[in-house]
Amino acid sequence: MLIPKRLKYRKQYKGRIKGKASKGNYVAFGDYGLSAAGKGKLTSRQIESARITINRYLKRGGKLTIRIFPHKPITAKPLEVRQGKGKGAVEYYAAPVKEGTILYEIGGVTEEQAREAFRRAAHKLPIKCKFVKRDDIAEAAE
């Protein structure tokens, strides 16, 4: 599971995810990418589950790159505890994802293989995703 090595502060505000991604919104390392079509939080477990799904489908072929990292601590109070008495303990870490962020990239496989691997991985994620190619984003920028 992905967790940060060290943080400046142990706990963070909840915050809001607003707007579209201005960084990390193009395919940089592979030929095909899985892009977020909506916004939300991806936990380290969800990221890992999708990674395993992609790798199982591709077997030994292709190179997978994970473009997001869960750096935001999410806190929760224990069950049956009244409110107040301070903020709860860190339960897990999540990656806040804006619309348009590239989540995963694959290189060295055919388009059909990449499309099917990403389709299977998208079922594991709580946000809507779409398949993108390296040249799609370059055309959209022009």
JSON list of C-alpha atoms in Angstrom, two decimals, residues 35-141:
[
{"chain": "A", "resi": 35, "resn": "SER", "atom": "CA", "xyz": [-7.99, 9.71, -17.10]},
{"chain": "A", "resi": 36, "resn": "ALA", "atom": "CA", "xyz": [-10.41, 10.78, -14.36]},
{"chain": "A", "resi": 37, "resn": "ALA", "atom": "CA", "xyz": [-13.71, 11.93, -15.88]},
{"chain": "A", "resi": 38, "resn": "GLY", "atom": "CA", "xyz": [-14.93, 13.14, -12.49]},
{"chain": "A", "resi": 39, "resn": "LYS", "atom": "CA", "xyz": [-13.51, 14.33, -9.19]},
{"chain": "A", "resi": 40, "resn": "GLY", "atom": "CA", "xyz": [-13.05, 12.45, -5.93]},
{"chain": "A", "resi": 41, "resn": "LYS", "atom": "CA", "xyz": [-10.67, 10.77, -3.51]},
{"chain": "A", "resi": 42, "resn": "LEU", "atom": "CA", "xyz": [-8.80, 7.56, -4.31]},
{"chain": "A", "resi": 43, "resn": "THR", "atom": "CA", "xyz": [-7.54, 5.64, -1.29]},
{"chain": "A", "resi": 44, "resn": "SER", "atom": "CA", "xyz": [-4.23, 3.82, -1.34]},
{"chain": "A", "resi": 45, "resn": "ARG", "atom": "CA", "xyz": [-6.14, 0.51, -1.31]},
{"chain": "A", "resi": 46, "resn": "GLN", "atom": "CA", "xyz": [-8.16, 1.46, -4.40]},
{"chain": "A", "resi": 47, "resn": "ILE", "atom": "CA", "xyz": [-5.02, 2.58, -6.26]},
{"chain": "A", "resi": 48, "resn": "GLU", "atom": "CA", "xyz": [-3.31, -0.70, -5.37]},
{"chain": "A", "resi": 49, "resn": "SER", "atom": "CA", "xyz": [-6.36, -2.81, -6.31]},
{"chain": "A", "resi": 50, "resn": "ALA", "atom": "CA", "xyz": [-6.54, -1.22, -9.77]},
{"chain": "A", "resi": 51, "resn": "ARG", "atom": "CA", "xyz": [-2.76, -1.65, -10.22]},
{"chain": "A", "resi": 52, "resn": "ILE", "atom": "CA", "xyz": [-2.99, -5.38, -9.44]},
{"chain": "A", "resi": 53, "resn": "THR", "atom": "CA", "xyz": [-5.95, -5.75, -11.86]},
{"chain": "A", "resi": 54, "resn": "ILE", "atom": "CA", "xyz": [-4.01, -4.10, -14.69]},
{"chain": "A", "resi": 55, "resn": "ASN", "atom": "CA", "xyz": [-0.86, -6.16, -14.05]},
{"chain": "A", "resi": 56, "resn": "ARG", "atom": "CA", "xyz": [-2.84, -9.42, -13.88]},
{"chain": "A", "resi": 57, "resn": "TYR", "atom": "CA", "xyz": [-4.43, -8.71, -17.25]},
{"chain": "A", "resi": 58, "resn": "LEU", "atom": "CA", "xyz": [-1.18, -7.63, -18.95]},
{"chain": "A", "resi": 59, "resn": "LYS", "atom": "CA", "xyz": [0.81, -10.51, -17.40]},
{"chain": "A", "resi": 60, "resn": "ARG", "atom": "CA", "xyz": [4.47, -9.78, -18.32]},
{"chain": "A", "resi": 61, "resn": "GLY", "atom": "CA", "xyz": [3.86, -7.39, -21.22]},
{"chain": "A", "resi": 62, "resn": "GLY", "atom": "CA", "xyz": [3.84, -3.62, -21.05]},
{"chain": "A", "resi": 63, "resn": "LYS", "atom": "CA", "xyz": [5.06, -0.99, -18.60]},
{"chain": "A", "resi": 64, "resn": "LEU", "atom": "CA", "xyz": [2.59, 0.46, -16.08]},
{"chain": "A", "resi": 65, "resn": "THR", "atom": "CA", "xyz": [3.10, 3.88, -14.50]},
{"chain": "A", "resi": 66, "resn": "ILE", "atom": "CA", "xyz": [1.03, 5.17, -11.57]},
{"chain": "A", "resi": 67, "resn": "ARG", "atom": "CA", "xyz": [0.67, 8.95, -11.85]},
{"chain": "A", "resi": 68, "resn": "ILE", "atom": "CA", "xyz": [-1.08, 9.68, -8.52]},
{"chain": "A", "resi": 69, "resn": "PHE", "atom": "CA", "xyz": [0.02, 9.31, -4.90]},
{"chain": "A", "resi": 70, "resn": "PRO", "atom": "CA", "xyz": [-2.12, 9.24, -1.73]},
{"chain": "A", "resi": 71, "resn": "HIS", "atom": "CA", "xyz": [-0.57, 12.06, 0.32]},
{"chain": "A", "resi": 72, "resn": "LYS", "atom": "CA", "xyz": [-3.68, 13.36, 2.14]},
{"chain": "A", "resi": 73, "resn": "PRO", "atom": "CA", "xyz": [-4.37, 11.84, 5.59]},
{"chain": "A", "resi": 74, "resn": "ILE", "atom": "CA", "xyz": [-8.05, 11.05, 6.21]},
{"chain": "A", "resi": 75, "resn": "THR", "atom": "CA", "xyz": [-9.06, 10.94, 9.88]},
{"chain": "A", "resi": 76, "resn": "ALA", "atom": "CA", "xyz": [-11.99, 9.22, 11.60]},
{"chain": "A", "resi": 77, "resn": "LYS", "atom": "CA", "xyz": [-13.19, 8.88, 15.16]},
{"chain": "A", "resi": 78, "resn": "PRO", "atom": "CA", "xyz": [-13.75, 5.38, 16.59]},
{"chain": "A", "resi": 79, "resn": "LEU", "atom": "CA", "xyz": [-17.26, 3.88, 16.62]},
{"chain": "A", "resi": 80, "resn": "GLU", "atom": "CA", "xyz": [-19.60, 4.82, 19.49]},
{"chain": "A", "resi": 81, "resn": "VAL", "atom": "CA", "xyz": [-17.52, 7.84, 20.51]},
{"chain": "A", "resi": 82, "resn": "ARG", "atom": "CA", "xyz": [-19.22, 11.19, 21.08]},
{"chain": "A", "resi": 83, "resn": "GLN", "atom": "CA", "xyz": [-18.25, 14.24, 19.06]},
{"chain": "A", "resi": 84, "resn": "GLY", "atom": "CA", "xyz": [-15.71, 16.69, 20.43]},
{"chain": "A", "resi": 85, "resn": "LYS", "atom": "CA", "xyz": [-12.52, 15.82, 22.35]},
{"chain": "A", "resi": 86, "resn": "GLY", "atom": "CA", "xyz": [-10.31, 16.56, 19.35]},
{"chain": "A", "resi": 87, "resn": "LYS", "atom": "CA", "xyz": [-9.85, 15.36, 15.81]},
{"chain": "A", "resi": 88, "resn": "GLY", "atom": "CA", "xyz": [-9.84, 11.60, 15.20]},
{"chain": "A", "resi": 89, "resn": "ALA", "atom": "CA", "xyz": [-6.81, 9.45, 14.38]},
{"chain": "A", "resi": 90, "resn": "VAL", "atom": "CA", "xyz": [-5.55, 8.98, 10.81]},
{"chain": "A", "resi": 91, "resn": "GLU", "atom": "CA", "xyz": [-7.48, 6.07, 9.25]},
{"chain": "A", "resi": 92, "resn": "TYR", "atom": "CA", "xyz": [-5.96, 5.99, 5.76]},
{"chain": "A", "resi": 93, "resn": "TYR", "atom": "CA", "xyz": [-4.33, 8.10, 3.07]},
{"chain": "A", "resi": 94, "resn": "ALA", "atom": "CA", "xyz": [-6.05, 9.28, -0.11]},
{"chain": "A", "resi": 95, "resn": "ALA", "atom": "CA", "xyz": [-5.16, 11.04, -3.35]},
{"chain": "A", "resi": 96, "resn": "PRO", "atom": "CA", "xyz": [-7.46, 13.96, -4.16]},
{"chain": "A", "resi": 97, "resn": "VAL", "atom": "CA", "xyz": [-8.17, 13.69, -7.91]},
{"chain": "A", "resi": 98, "resn": "LYS", "atom": "CA", "xyz": [-9.51, 16.47, -10.14]},
{"chain": "A", "resi": 99, "resn": "GLU", "atom": "CA", "xyz": [-11.30, 15.92, -13.43]},
{"chain": "A", "resi": 100, "resn": "GLY", "atom": "CA", "xyz": [-8.80, 15.29, -16.23]},
{"chain": "A", "resi": 101, "resn": "THR", "atom": "CA", "xyz": [-6.00, 13.90, -14.06]},
{"chain": "A", "resi": 102, "resn": "ILE", "atom": "CA", "xyz": [-4.14, 10.94, -15.58]},
{"chain": "A", "resi": 103, "resn": "LEU", "atom": "CA", "xyz": [-4.27, 8.08, -13.06]},
{"chain": "A", "resi": 104, "resn": "TYR", "atom": "CA", "xyz": [-2.36, 5.29, -14.83]},
{"chain": "A", "resi": 105, "resn": "GLU", "atom": "CA", "xyz": [-0.33, 4.96, -18.03]},
{"chain": "A", "resi": 106, "resn": "ILE", "atom": "CA", "xyz": [0.61, 1.90, -20.08]},
{"chain": "A", "resi": 107, "resn": "GLY", "atom": "CA", "xyz": [3.28, 1.55, -22.76]},
{"chain": "A", "resi": 108, "resn": "GLY", "atom": "CA", "xyz": [4.46, -1.35, -24.90]},
{"chain": "A", "resi": 109, "resn": "VAL", "atom": "CA", "xyz": [1.04, -2.98, -25.51]},
{"chain": "A", "resi": 110, "resn": "THR", "atom": "CA", "xyz": [-1.63, -2.81, -28.21]},
{"chain": "A", "resi": 111, "resn": "GLU", "atom": "CA", "xyz": [-4.52, -0.36, -27.91]},
{"chain": "A", "resi": 112, "resn": "GLU", "atom": "CA", "xyz": [-7.04, -3.21, -27.40]},
{"chain": "A", "resi": 113, "resn": "GLN", "atom": "CA", "xyz": [-4.99, -4.66, -24.52]},
{"chain": "A", "resi": 114, "resn": "ALA", "atom": "CA", "xyz": [-4.62, -1.25, -22.87]},
{"chain": "A", "resi": 115, "resn": "ARG", "atom": "CA", "xyz": [-8.32, -0.46, -23.32]},
{"chain": "A", "resi": 116, "resn": "GLU", "atom": "CA", "xyz": [-9.39, -3.77, -21.72]},
{"chain": "A", "resi": 117, "resn": "ALA", "atom": "CA", "xyz": [-6.89, -3.46, -18.85]},
{"chain": "A", "resi": 118, "resn": "PHE", "atom": "CA", "xyz": [-8.11, 0.07, -18.06]},
{"chain": "A", "resi": 119, "resn": "ARG", "atom": "CA", "xyz": [-11.76, -1.00, -18.36]},
{"chain": "A", "resi": 120, "resn": "ARG", "atom": "CA", "xyz": [-11.19, -3.66, -15.70]},
{"chain": "A", "resi": 121, "resn": "ALA", "atom": "CA", "xyz": [-9.25, -1.24, -13.49]},
{"chain": "A", "resi": 122, "resn": "ALA", "atom": "CA", "xyz": [-11.96, 1.44, -13.78]},
{"chain": "A", "resi": 123, "resn": "HIS", "atom": "CA", "xyz": [-14.43, -0.95, -12.11]},
{"chain": "A", "resi": 124, "resn": "LYS", "atom": "CA", "xyz": [-12.25, -0.87, -8.99]},
{"chain": "A", "resi": 125, "resn": "LEU", "atom": "CA", "xyz": [-12.27, 2.92, -8.74]},
{"chain": "A", "resi": 126, "resn": "PRO", "atom": "CA", "xyz": [-15.01, 5.12, -7.21]},
{"chain": "A", "resi": 127, "resn": "ILE", "atom": "CA", "xyz": [-14.81, 7.82, -9.92]},
{"chain": "A", "resi": 128, "resn": "LYS", "atom": "CA", "xyz": [-15.73, 7.79, -13.61]},
{"chain": "A", "resi": 129, "resn": "CYS", "atom": "CA", "xyz": [-12.71, 7.20, -15.85]},
{"chain": "A", "resi": 130, "resn": "LYS", "atom": "CA", "xyz": [-11.99, 7.44, -19.56]},
{"chain": "A", "resi": 131, "resn": "PHE", "atom": "CA", "xyz": [-9.38, 5.97, -21.89]},
{"chain": "A", "resi": 132, "resn": "VAL", "atom": "CA", "xyz": [-6.96, 8.46, -23.51]},
{"chain": "A", "resi": 133, "resn": "LYS", "atom": "CA", "xyz": [-4.14, 8.13, -26.05]},
{"chain": "A", "resi": 134, "resn": "ARG", "atom": "CA", "xyz": [-0.91, 10.12, -26.07]},
{"chain": "A", "resi": 135, "resn": "ASP", "atom": "CA", "xyz": [-1.80, 12.04, -29.27]},
{"chain": "A", "resi": 136, "resn": "ASP", "atom": "CA", "xyz": [-5.41, 12.82, -28.16]},
{"chain": "A", "resi": 137, "resn": "ILE", "atom": "CA", "xyz": [-4.25, 15.35, -25.59]},
{"chain": "A", "resi": 138, "resn": "ALA", "atom": "CA", "xyz": [-1.80, 17.03, -27.99]},
{"chain": "A", "resi": 139, "resn": "GLU", "atom": "CA", "xyz": [-4.64, 17.58, -30.50]},
{"chain": "A", "resi": 140, "resn": "ALA", "atom": "CA", "xyz": [-6.94, 18.99, -27.80]},
{"chain": "A", "resi": 141, "resn": "ALA", "atom": "CA", "xyz": [-4.26, 21.52, -26.75]}
]
